[in-house]
Short mmCIF file of C-alpha atoms in Angstrom, two decimals:
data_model
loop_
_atom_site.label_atom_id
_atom_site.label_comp_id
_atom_site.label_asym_id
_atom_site.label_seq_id
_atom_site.Cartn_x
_atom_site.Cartn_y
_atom_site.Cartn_z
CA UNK A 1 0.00 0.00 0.00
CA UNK A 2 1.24 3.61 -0.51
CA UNK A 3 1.09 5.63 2.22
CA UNK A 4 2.85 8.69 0.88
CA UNK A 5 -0.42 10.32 0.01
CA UNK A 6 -0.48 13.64 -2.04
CA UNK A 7 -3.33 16.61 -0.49
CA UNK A 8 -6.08 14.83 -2.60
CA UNK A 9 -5.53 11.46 -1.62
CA UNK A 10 -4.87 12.75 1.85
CA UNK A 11 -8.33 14.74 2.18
CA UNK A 12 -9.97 11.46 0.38
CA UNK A 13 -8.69 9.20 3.20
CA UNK A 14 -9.33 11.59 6.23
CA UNK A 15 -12.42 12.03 4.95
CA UNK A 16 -13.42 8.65 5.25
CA UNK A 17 -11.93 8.60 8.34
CA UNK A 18 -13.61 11.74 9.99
CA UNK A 19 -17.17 9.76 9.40
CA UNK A 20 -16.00 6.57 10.70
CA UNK A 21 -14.29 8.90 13.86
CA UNK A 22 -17.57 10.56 14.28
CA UNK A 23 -19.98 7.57 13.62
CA UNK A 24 -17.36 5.79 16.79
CA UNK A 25 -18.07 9.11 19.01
CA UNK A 26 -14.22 9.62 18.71
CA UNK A 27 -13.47 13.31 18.31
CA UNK A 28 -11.90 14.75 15.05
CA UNK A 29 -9.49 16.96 16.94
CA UNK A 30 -8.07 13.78 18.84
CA UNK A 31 -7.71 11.83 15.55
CA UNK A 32 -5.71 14.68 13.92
CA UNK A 33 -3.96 15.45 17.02
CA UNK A 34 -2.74 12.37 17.55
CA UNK A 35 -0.95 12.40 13.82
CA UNK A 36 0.99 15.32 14.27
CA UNK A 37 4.10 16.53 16.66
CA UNK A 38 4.08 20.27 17.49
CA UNK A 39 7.87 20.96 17.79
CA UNK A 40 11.07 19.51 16.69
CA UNK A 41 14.67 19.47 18.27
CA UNK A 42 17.71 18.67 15.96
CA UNK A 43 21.11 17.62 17.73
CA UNK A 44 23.48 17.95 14.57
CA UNK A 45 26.71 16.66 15.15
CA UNK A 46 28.58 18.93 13.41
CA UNK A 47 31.81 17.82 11.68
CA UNK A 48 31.01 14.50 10.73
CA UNK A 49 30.13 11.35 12.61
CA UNK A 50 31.37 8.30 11.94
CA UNK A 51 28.62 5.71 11.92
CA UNK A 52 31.04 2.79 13.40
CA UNK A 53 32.33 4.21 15.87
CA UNK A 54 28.92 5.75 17.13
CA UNK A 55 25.45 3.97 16.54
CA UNK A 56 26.69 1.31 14.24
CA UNK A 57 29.59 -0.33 15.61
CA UNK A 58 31.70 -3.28 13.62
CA UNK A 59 34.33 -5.43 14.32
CA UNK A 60 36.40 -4.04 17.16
CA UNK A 61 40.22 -3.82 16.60
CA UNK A 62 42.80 -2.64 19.41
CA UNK A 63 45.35 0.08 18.65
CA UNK A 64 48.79 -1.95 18.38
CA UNK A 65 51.73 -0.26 16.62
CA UNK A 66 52.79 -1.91 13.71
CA UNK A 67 49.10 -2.89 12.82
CA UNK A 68 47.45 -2.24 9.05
CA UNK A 69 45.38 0.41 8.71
CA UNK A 70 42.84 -1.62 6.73
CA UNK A 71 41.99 -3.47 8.95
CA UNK A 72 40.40 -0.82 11.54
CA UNK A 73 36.42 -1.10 10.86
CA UNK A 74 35.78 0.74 14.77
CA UNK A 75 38.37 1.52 17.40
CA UNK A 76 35.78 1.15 20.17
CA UNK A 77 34.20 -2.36 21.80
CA UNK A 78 30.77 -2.70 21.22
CA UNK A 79 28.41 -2.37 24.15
CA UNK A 80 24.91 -3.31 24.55
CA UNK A 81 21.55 -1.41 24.48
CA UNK A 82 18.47 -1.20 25.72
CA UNK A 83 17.51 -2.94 22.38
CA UNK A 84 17.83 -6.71 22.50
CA UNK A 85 20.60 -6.97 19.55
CA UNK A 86 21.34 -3.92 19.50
CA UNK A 87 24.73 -2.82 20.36
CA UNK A 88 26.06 1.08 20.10
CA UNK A 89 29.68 1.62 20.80
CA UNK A 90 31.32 2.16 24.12
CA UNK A 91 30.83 5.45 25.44
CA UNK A 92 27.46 6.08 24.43
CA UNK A 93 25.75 3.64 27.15
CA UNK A 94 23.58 6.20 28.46
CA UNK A 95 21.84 7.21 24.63
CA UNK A 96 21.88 3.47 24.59
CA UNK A 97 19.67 3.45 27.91
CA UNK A 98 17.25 5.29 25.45
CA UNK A 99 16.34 3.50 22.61
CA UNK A 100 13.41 1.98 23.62
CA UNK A 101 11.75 5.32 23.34
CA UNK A 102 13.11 5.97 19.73
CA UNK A 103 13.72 4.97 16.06
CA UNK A 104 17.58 3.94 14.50
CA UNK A 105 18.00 4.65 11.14
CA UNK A 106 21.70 3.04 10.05
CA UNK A 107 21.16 3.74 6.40
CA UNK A 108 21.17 7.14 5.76
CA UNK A 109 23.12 7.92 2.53
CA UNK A 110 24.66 11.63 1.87
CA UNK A 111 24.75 12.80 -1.18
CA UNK A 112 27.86 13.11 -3.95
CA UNK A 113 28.58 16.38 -4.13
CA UNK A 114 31.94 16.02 -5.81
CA UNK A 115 35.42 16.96 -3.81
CA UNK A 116 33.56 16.87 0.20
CA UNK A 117 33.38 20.20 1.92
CA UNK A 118 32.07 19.96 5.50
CA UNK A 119 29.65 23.33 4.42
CA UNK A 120 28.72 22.24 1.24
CA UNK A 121 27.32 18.94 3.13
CA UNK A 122 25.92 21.19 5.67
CA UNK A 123 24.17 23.30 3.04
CA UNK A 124 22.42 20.69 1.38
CA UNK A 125 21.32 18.28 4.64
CA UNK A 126 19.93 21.75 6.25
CA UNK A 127 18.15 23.14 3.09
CA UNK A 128 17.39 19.50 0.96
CA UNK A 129 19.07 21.66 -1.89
CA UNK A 130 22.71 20.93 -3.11
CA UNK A 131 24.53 23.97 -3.40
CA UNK A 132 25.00 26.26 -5.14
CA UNK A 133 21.49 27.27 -5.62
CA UNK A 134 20.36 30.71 -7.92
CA UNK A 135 18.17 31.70 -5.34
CA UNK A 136 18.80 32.00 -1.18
CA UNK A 137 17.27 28.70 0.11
CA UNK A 138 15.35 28.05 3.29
CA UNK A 139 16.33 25.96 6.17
CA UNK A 140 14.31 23.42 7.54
CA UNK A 141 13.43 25.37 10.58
CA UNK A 142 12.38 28.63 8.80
CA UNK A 143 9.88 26.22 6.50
CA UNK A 144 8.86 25.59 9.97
CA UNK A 145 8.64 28.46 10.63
CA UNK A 146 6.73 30.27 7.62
CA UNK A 147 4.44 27.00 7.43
CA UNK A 148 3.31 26.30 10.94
CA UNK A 149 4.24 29.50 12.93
CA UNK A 150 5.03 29.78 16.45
CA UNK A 151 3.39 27.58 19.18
CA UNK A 152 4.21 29.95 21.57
CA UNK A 153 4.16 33.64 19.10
CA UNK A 154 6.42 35.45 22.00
CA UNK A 155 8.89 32.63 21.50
CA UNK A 156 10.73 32.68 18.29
CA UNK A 157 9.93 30.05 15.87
CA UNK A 158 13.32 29.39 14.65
CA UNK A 159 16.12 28.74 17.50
CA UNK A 160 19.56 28.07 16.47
CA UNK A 161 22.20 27.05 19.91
CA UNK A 162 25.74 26.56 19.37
CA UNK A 163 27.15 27.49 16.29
CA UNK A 164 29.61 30.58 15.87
CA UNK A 165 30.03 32.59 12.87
CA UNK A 166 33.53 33.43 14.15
CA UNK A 167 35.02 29.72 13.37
CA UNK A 168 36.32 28.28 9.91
CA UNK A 169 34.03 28.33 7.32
CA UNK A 170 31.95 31.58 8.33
CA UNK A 171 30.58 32.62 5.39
CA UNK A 172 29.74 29.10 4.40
CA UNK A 173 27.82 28.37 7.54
CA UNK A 174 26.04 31.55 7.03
CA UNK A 175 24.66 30.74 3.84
CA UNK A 176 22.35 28.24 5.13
CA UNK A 177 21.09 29.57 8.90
CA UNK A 178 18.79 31.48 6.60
CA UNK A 179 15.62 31.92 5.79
CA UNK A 180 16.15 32.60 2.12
CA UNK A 181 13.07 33.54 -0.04
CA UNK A 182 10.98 33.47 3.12
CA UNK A 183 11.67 36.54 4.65
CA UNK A 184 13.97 37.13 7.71
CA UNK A 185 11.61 36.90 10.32
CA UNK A 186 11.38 33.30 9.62
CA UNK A 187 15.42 33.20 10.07
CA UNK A 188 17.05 31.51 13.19
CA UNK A 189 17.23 33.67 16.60
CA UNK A 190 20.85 32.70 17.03
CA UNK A 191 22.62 31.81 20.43
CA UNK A 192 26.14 30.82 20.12
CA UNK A 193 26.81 30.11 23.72
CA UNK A 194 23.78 28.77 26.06
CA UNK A 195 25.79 29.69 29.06
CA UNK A 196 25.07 33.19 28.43
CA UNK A 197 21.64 33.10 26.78
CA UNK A 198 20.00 35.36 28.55
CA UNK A 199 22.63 37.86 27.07
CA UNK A 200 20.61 37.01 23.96
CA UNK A 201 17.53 38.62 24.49
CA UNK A 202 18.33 41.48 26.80
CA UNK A 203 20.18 45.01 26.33
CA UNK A 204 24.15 44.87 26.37
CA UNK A 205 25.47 45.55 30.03
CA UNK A 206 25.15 49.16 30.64
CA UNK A 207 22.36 49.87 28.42
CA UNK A 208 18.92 51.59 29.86
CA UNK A 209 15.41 49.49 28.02
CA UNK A 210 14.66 53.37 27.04
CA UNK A 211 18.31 53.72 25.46
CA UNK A 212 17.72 50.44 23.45
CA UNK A 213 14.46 51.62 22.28
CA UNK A 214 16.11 54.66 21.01
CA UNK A 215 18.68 52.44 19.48
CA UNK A 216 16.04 50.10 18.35
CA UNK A 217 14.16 53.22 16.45
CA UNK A 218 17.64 54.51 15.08
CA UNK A 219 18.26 51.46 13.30
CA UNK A 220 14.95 51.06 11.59
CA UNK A 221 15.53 54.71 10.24
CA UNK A 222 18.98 53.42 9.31
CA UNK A 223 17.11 50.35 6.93
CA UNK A 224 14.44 52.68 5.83
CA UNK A 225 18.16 54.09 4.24
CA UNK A 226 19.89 51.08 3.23
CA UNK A 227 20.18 49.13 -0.29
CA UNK A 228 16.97 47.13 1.38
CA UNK A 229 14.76 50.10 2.09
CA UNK A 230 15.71 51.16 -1.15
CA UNK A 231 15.31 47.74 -3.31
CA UNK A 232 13.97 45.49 -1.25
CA UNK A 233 11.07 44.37 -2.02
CA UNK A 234 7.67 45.65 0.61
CA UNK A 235 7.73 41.91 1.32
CA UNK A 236 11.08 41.95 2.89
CA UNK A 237 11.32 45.09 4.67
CA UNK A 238 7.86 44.01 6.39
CA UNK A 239 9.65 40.61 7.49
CA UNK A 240 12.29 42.40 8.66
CA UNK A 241 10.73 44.86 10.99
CA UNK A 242 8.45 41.95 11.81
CA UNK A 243 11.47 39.89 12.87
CA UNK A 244 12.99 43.58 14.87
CA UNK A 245 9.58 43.87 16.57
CA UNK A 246 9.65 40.06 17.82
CA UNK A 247 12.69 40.11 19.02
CA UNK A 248 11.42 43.73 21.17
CA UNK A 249 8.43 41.17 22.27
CA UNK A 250 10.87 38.49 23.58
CA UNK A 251 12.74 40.76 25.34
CA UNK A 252 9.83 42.27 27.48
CA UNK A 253 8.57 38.56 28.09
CA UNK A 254 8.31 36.75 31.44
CA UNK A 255 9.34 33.97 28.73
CA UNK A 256 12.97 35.23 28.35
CA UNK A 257 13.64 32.97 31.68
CA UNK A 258 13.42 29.76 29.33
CA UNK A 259 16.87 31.53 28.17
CA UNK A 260 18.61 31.47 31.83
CA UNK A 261 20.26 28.23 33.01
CA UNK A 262 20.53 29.39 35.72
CA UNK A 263 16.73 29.39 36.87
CA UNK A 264 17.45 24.96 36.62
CA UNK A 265 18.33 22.76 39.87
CA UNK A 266 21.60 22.23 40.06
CA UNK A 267 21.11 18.46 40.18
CA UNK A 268 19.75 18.72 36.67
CA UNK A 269 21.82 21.17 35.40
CA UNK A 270 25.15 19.42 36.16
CA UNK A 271 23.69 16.66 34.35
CA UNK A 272 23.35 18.63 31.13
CA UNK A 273 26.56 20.69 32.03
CA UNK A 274 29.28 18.66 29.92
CA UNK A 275 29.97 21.71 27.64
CA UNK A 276 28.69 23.66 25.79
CA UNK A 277 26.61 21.27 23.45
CA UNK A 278 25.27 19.84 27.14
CA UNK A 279 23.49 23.09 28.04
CA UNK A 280 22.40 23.61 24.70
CA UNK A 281 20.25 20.23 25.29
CA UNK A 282 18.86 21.56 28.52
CA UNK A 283 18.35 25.08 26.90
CA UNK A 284 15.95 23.05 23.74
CA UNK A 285 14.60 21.34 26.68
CA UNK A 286 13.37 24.35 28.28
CA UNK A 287 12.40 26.18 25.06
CA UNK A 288 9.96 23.05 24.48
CA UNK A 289 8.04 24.06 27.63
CA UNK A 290 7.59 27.24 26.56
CA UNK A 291 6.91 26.79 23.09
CA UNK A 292 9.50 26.84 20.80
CA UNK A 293 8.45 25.55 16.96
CA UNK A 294 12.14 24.14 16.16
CA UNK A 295 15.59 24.44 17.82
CA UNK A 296 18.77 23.35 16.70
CA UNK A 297 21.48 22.06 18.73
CA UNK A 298 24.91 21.66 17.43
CA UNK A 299 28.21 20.39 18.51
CA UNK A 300 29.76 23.19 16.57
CA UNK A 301 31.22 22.99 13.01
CA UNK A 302 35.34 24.19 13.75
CA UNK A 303 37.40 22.43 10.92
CA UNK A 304 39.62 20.20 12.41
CA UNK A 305 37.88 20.09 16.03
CA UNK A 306 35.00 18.00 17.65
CA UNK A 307 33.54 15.38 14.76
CA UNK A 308 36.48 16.48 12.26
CA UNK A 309 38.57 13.63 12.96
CA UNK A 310 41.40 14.09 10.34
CA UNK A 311 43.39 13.08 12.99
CA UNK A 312 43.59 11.77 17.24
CA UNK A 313 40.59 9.93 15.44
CA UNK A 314 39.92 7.41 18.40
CA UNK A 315 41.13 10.13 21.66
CA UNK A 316 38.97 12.95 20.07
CA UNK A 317 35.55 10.64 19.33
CA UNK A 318 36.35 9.71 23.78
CA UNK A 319 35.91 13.46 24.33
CA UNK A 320 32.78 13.93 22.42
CA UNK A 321 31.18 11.14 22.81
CA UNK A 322 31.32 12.55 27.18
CA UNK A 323 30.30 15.60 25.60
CA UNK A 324 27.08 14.23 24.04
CA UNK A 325 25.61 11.06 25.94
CA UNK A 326 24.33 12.04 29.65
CA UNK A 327 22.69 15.49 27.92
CA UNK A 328 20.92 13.41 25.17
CA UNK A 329 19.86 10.61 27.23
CA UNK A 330 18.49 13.09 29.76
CA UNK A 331 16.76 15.43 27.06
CA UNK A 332 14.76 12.14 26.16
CA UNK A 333 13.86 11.02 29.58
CA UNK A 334 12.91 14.78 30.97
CA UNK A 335 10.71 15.05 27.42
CA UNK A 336 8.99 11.88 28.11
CA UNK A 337 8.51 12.64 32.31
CA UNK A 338 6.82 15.81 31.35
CA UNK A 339 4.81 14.32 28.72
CA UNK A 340 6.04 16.18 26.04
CA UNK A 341 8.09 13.70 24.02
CA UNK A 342 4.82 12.33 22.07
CA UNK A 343 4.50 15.58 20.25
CA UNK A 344 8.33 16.67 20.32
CA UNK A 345 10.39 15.09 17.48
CA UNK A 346 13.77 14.66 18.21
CA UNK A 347 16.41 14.12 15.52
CA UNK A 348 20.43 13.78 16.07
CA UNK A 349 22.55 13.59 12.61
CA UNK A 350 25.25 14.31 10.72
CA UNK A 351 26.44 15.50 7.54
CA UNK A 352 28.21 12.26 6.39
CA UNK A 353 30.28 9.66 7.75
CA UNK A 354 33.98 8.70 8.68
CA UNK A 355 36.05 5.70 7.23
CA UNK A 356 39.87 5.06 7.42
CA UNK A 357 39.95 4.72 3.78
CA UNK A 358 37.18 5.35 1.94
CA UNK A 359 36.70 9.02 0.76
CA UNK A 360 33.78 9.30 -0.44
CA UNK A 361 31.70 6.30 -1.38
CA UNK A 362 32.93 3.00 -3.02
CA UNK A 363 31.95 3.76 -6.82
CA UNK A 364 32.00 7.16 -6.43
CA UNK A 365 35.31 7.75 -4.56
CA UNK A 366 36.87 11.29 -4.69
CA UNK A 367 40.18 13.06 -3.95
CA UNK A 368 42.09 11.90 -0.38
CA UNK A 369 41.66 14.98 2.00
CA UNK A 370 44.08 13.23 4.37
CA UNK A 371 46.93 10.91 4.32
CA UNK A 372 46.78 7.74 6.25
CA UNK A 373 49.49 5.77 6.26
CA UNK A 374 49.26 1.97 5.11
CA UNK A 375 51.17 0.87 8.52
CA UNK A 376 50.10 2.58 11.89
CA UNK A 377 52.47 3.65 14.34
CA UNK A 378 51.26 6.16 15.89
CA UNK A 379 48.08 6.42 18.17
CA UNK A 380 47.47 10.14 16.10
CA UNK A 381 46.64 7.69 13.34
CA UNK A 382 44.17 5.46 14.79
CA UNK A 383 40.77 6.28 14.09
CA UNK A 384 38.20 7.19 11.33
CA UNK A 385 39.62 10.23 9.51
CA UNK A 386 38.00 10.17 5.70
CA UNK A 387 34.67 11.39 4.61
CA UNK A 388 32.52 8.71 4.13
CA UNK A 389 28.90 9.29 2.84
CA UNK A 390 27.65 5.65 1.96
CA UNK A 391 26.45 5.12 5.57
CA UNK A 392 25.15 7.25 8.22
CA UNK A 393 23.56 6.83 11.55
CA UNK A 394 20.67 8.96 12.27
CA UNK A 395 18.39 8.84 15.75
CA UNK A 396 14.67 9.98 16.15
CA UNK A 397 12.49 10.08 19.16
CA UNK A 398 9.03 11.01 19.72
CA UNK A 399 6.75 12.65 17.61
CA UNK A 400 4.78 9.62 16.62
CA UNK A 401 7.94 7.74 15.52
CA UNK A 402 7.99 4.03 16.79
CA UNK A 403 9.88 3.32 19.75
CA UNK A 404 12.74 0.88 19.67
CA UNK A 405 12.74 0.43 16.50
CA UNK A 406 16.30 -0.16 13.97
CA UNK A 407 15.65 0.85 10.14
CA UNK A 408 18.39 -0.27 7.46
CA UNK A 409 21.52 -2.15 7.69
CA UNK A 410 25.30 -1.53 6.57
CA UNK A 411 27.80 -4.02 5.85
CA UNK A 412 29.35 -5.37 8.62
CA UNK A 413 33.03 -5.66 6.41
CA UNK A 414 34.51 -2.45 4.53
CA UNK A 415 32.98 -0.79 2.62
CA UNK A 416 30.71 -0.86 5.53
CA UNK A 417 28.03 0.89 2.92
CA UNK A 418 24.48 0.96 3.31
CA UNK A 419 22.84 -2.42 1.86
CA UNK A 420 19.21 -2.14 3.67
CA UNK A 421 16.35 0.78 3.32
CA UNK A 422 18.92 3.09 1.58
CA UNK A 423 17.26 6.68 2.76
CA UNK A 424 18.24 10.15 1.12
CA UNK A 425 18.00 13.21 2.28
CA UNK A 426 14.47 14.58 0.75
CA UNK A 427 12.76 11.33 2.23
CA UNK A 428 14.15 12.13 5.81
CA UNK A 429 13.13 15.87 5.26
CA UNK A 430 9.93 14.62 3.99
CA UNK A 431 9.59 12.70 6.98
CA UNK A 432 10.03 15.30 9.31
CA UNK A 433 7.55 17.54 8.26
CA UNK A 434 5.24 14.83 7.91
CA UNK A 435 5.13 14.28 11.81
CA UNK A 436 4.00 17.89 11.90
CA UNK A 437 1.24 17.81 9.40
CA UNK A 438 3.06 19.75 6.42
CA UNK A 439 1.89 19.24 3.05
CA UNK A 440 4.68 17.46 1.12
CA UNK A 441 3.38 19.88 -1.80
CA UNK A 442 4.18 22.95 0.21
CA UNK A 443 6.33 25.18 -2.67
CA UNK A 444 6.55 29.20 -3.51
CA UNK A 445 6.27 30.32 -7.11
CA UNK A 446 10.18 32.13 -7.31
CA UNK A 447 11.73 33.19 -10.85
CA UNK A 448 8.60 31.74 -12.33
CA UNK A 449 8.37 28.06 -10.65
CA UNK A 450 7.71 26.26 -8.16
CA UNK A 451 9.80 25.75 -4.97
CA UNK A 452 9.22 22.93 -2.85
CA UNK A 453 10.41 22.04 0.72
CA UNK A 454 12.30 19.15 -1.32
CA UNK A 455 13.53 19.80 -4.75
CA UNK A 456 10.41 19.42 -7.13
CA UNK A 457 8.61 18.13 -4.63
CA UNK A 458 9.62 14.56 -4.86
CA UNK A 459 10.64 13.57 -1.45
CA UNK A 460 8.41 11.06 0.29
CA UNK A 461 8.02 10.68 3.64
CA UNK A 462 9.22 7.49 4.88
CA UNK A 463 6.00 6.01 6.54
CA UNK A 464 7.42 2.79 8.08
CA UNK A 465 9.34 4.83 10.88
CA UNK A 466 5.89 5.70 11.95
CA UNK A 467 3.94 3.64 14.70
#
């Protein structure tokens, strides 16, 4: 049967079920309630994640010096889940502790985008669109945004916790915490650092709320002046003084508290408190309470730090994996206490994944970023330190997803590839905004066609992660 239903065939088959609902004396709010999820938290590990020696572990081989670099498939035991058969690898026991309360999809399969930039990778898992694109592309959180609007309209729609602009690839990573075509009020409210949060929605030290409403009025005479007041369009300088005047909102809010950390018990806060990327997680966690649409998380994209592995492949992935498991594992088990996780969507990823020697994908290899020498000898070398896109690991609680439930398979030898339920990009994009009730035919008419959430509308949401 095909469940990926266009609006017709949708409004056919709710029809039908509306009169069977009503002739039952179930309610019609409570049958379409019970489809959708309201809000969606995405904990991107930034930098690339590799797949075996995370959620997908393989034959465990000990670092000895002298020993072949082919034959390192993971460079951590495996240890066991929640999940009967199941195994993660060690160091993420506590995410493992989880699972029954989630979906593991250990198929995902990045795109080929020709010689692998971390941003370019970015670019197109954020927007659906491979770069470069003629026009500015939305993110998934401003179609969020512009779609289904705030739950909460004092919160901002769009919350974006982690990333600086400051780091590496600046530019780059600006290109795609955007709105686009949208409009910028459907952009990401940006915190860089959760520690200081509340910094993000108050008046720098020193500053009077009169002063910054001066300030405030002073710069929307200064964009009345600028290239945008002047050719932009009424369409965008109405978005933009929309997205000025919600941020004034916020600010005057008893809601700006979700922003301070400090308002948690410490018992729960030292919990989440493992970095950065830790507080972040209890930051989405107490956004969700007060009604944030979608909030991303990341680890941070900084070439050659965190996930980018190009070398100290095995001692790095030990930091980050203490930097990521007791805040995830607790994000999931305060959602689900408070009765929230039904109707919160949670999603961790990554832009591709790691091999020793595979850059690339078998088939459709591309040049060596790194060199990695035949015979290891030193412990720098040990570890996964190629791009590897033919087999990623991607999580998903809540939000009508089924619970301990493993979708897709990769080869257990190298190329340890993707060889069950292959799933691309626009069907896991698809599938998100199908757990909040978005029409998969959602598009914009810009330079004279159509623009879908996915590119020409094709993706399909994939309905067997669905209970």
């Amino acid at each position: 049967m095909n469940y990926n239903w266009r609006r017709r065939d949708f409004l056919k088959k709710t029809s039908a079920a509306s009169i069977a609902a009503m002739a039952a004396g179930a309610p019609i709010s409570a049958l379409l309630n019970a489809c959708t999820a309201d809000t969606v938290i995405l904990l991107y590990m930034a930098g690339g994640m590799a797949h075996t020696e995370t959620f997908d572990p393989k034959k465990y081989t000990p670092f000895r010096k002298g020993m072949e670099a082919k034959e390192v498939l993971s460079t951590f035991k495996a240890v066991p889940t929640v999940l009967d058969g199941v195994n993660f690898s060690e160091g993420l026991e506590k995410i493992g502790g989880v699972m029954d309360k989630g979906s593991l999809i250990r198929s995902y399969v990045a795109a080929d985008l020709g010689h692998i930039l971390h941003t370019r990778h970015q670019f197109h898992w954020h927007t659906c669109y491979e770069p470069p694109q003629s026009v500015a592309v939305p993110h998934m959180g401003s179609w969020m945004a512009k779609e289904l609007g705030p739950v909460n309209p004092v919160i901002p729609p769009f919350i974006n916790i982690g990333q600086r602009f400051t780091v590496g690839e600046g530019e780059e990573l600006k290109a795609f915490h955007s709105a686009g075509f949208l409009g910028s009020e459907y952009g990401p409210f940006l915190i860089p650092d959760p520690s200081s949060g509340l910094d993000s929605v108050r008046p720098p030290v020193g500053m009077s709320n009169k002063r910054f409403e001066a300030r405030n009025q002073l710069y929307e005479n200064l964009i009345k002046e600028s290239a945008m007041g002047e050719f932009g369009s009424d369409y965008q300088k109405e978005s933009l003084k929309r997205s000025m005047e919600q941020a004034y909102m916020l600010l005057n809010s008893p809601e700006a508290k979700a922003f301070d950390l400090s308002q948690e018990p410490k018992e729960k806060y030292d919990i989440y408190n493992t970095g950065k990327f830790g507080l972040g997680c209890l930051m989405a966690k107490r956004l969700v309470d007060q009604g944030a649409r979608f909030i991303s998380v990341t680890s941070e994209y900084e070439p050659f730090v965190g996930w980018d592995t190009h070398e100290n492949g095995h001692t790095r992935l030990k930091g980050m994996k203490k930097l990521i498991d007791a805040p995830i594992a607790q994000l999931i088990k305060d959602l689900d206490e408070s009765g929230k996780l039904d109707r919160t969507l949670v999603v961790l990823a990554s832009e591709f994944s790691r091999d020793m020697l595979t850059e690339g994908r078998p088939g459709a290899k591309v040049k060596d970023q790194v060199e990695v020498p035949d015979i290891i000898e030193d412990m720098k070398n040990y570890g996964m330190h190629r791009h590897f896109t033919d087999g990623c690991s991607v999580l998903m609680f809540g939000g009508g997803i089924k619970k301990g439930y493993v979708y897709g398979k990769t080869a257990d030898e190298r190329p340890c590839k993707s060889i069950e339920k292959p799933i691309k990009i626009a069907a896991l994009h698809q599938t998100i905004y199908h757990a909040l009730g978005m029409d998969p035919e959602t598009n914009y008419e810009i330079e004279k066609r159509p623009f879908y959430t996915t590119p020409d509308g094709h993706g399909e949401a994939e309905m067997d992660l669905f209970a």
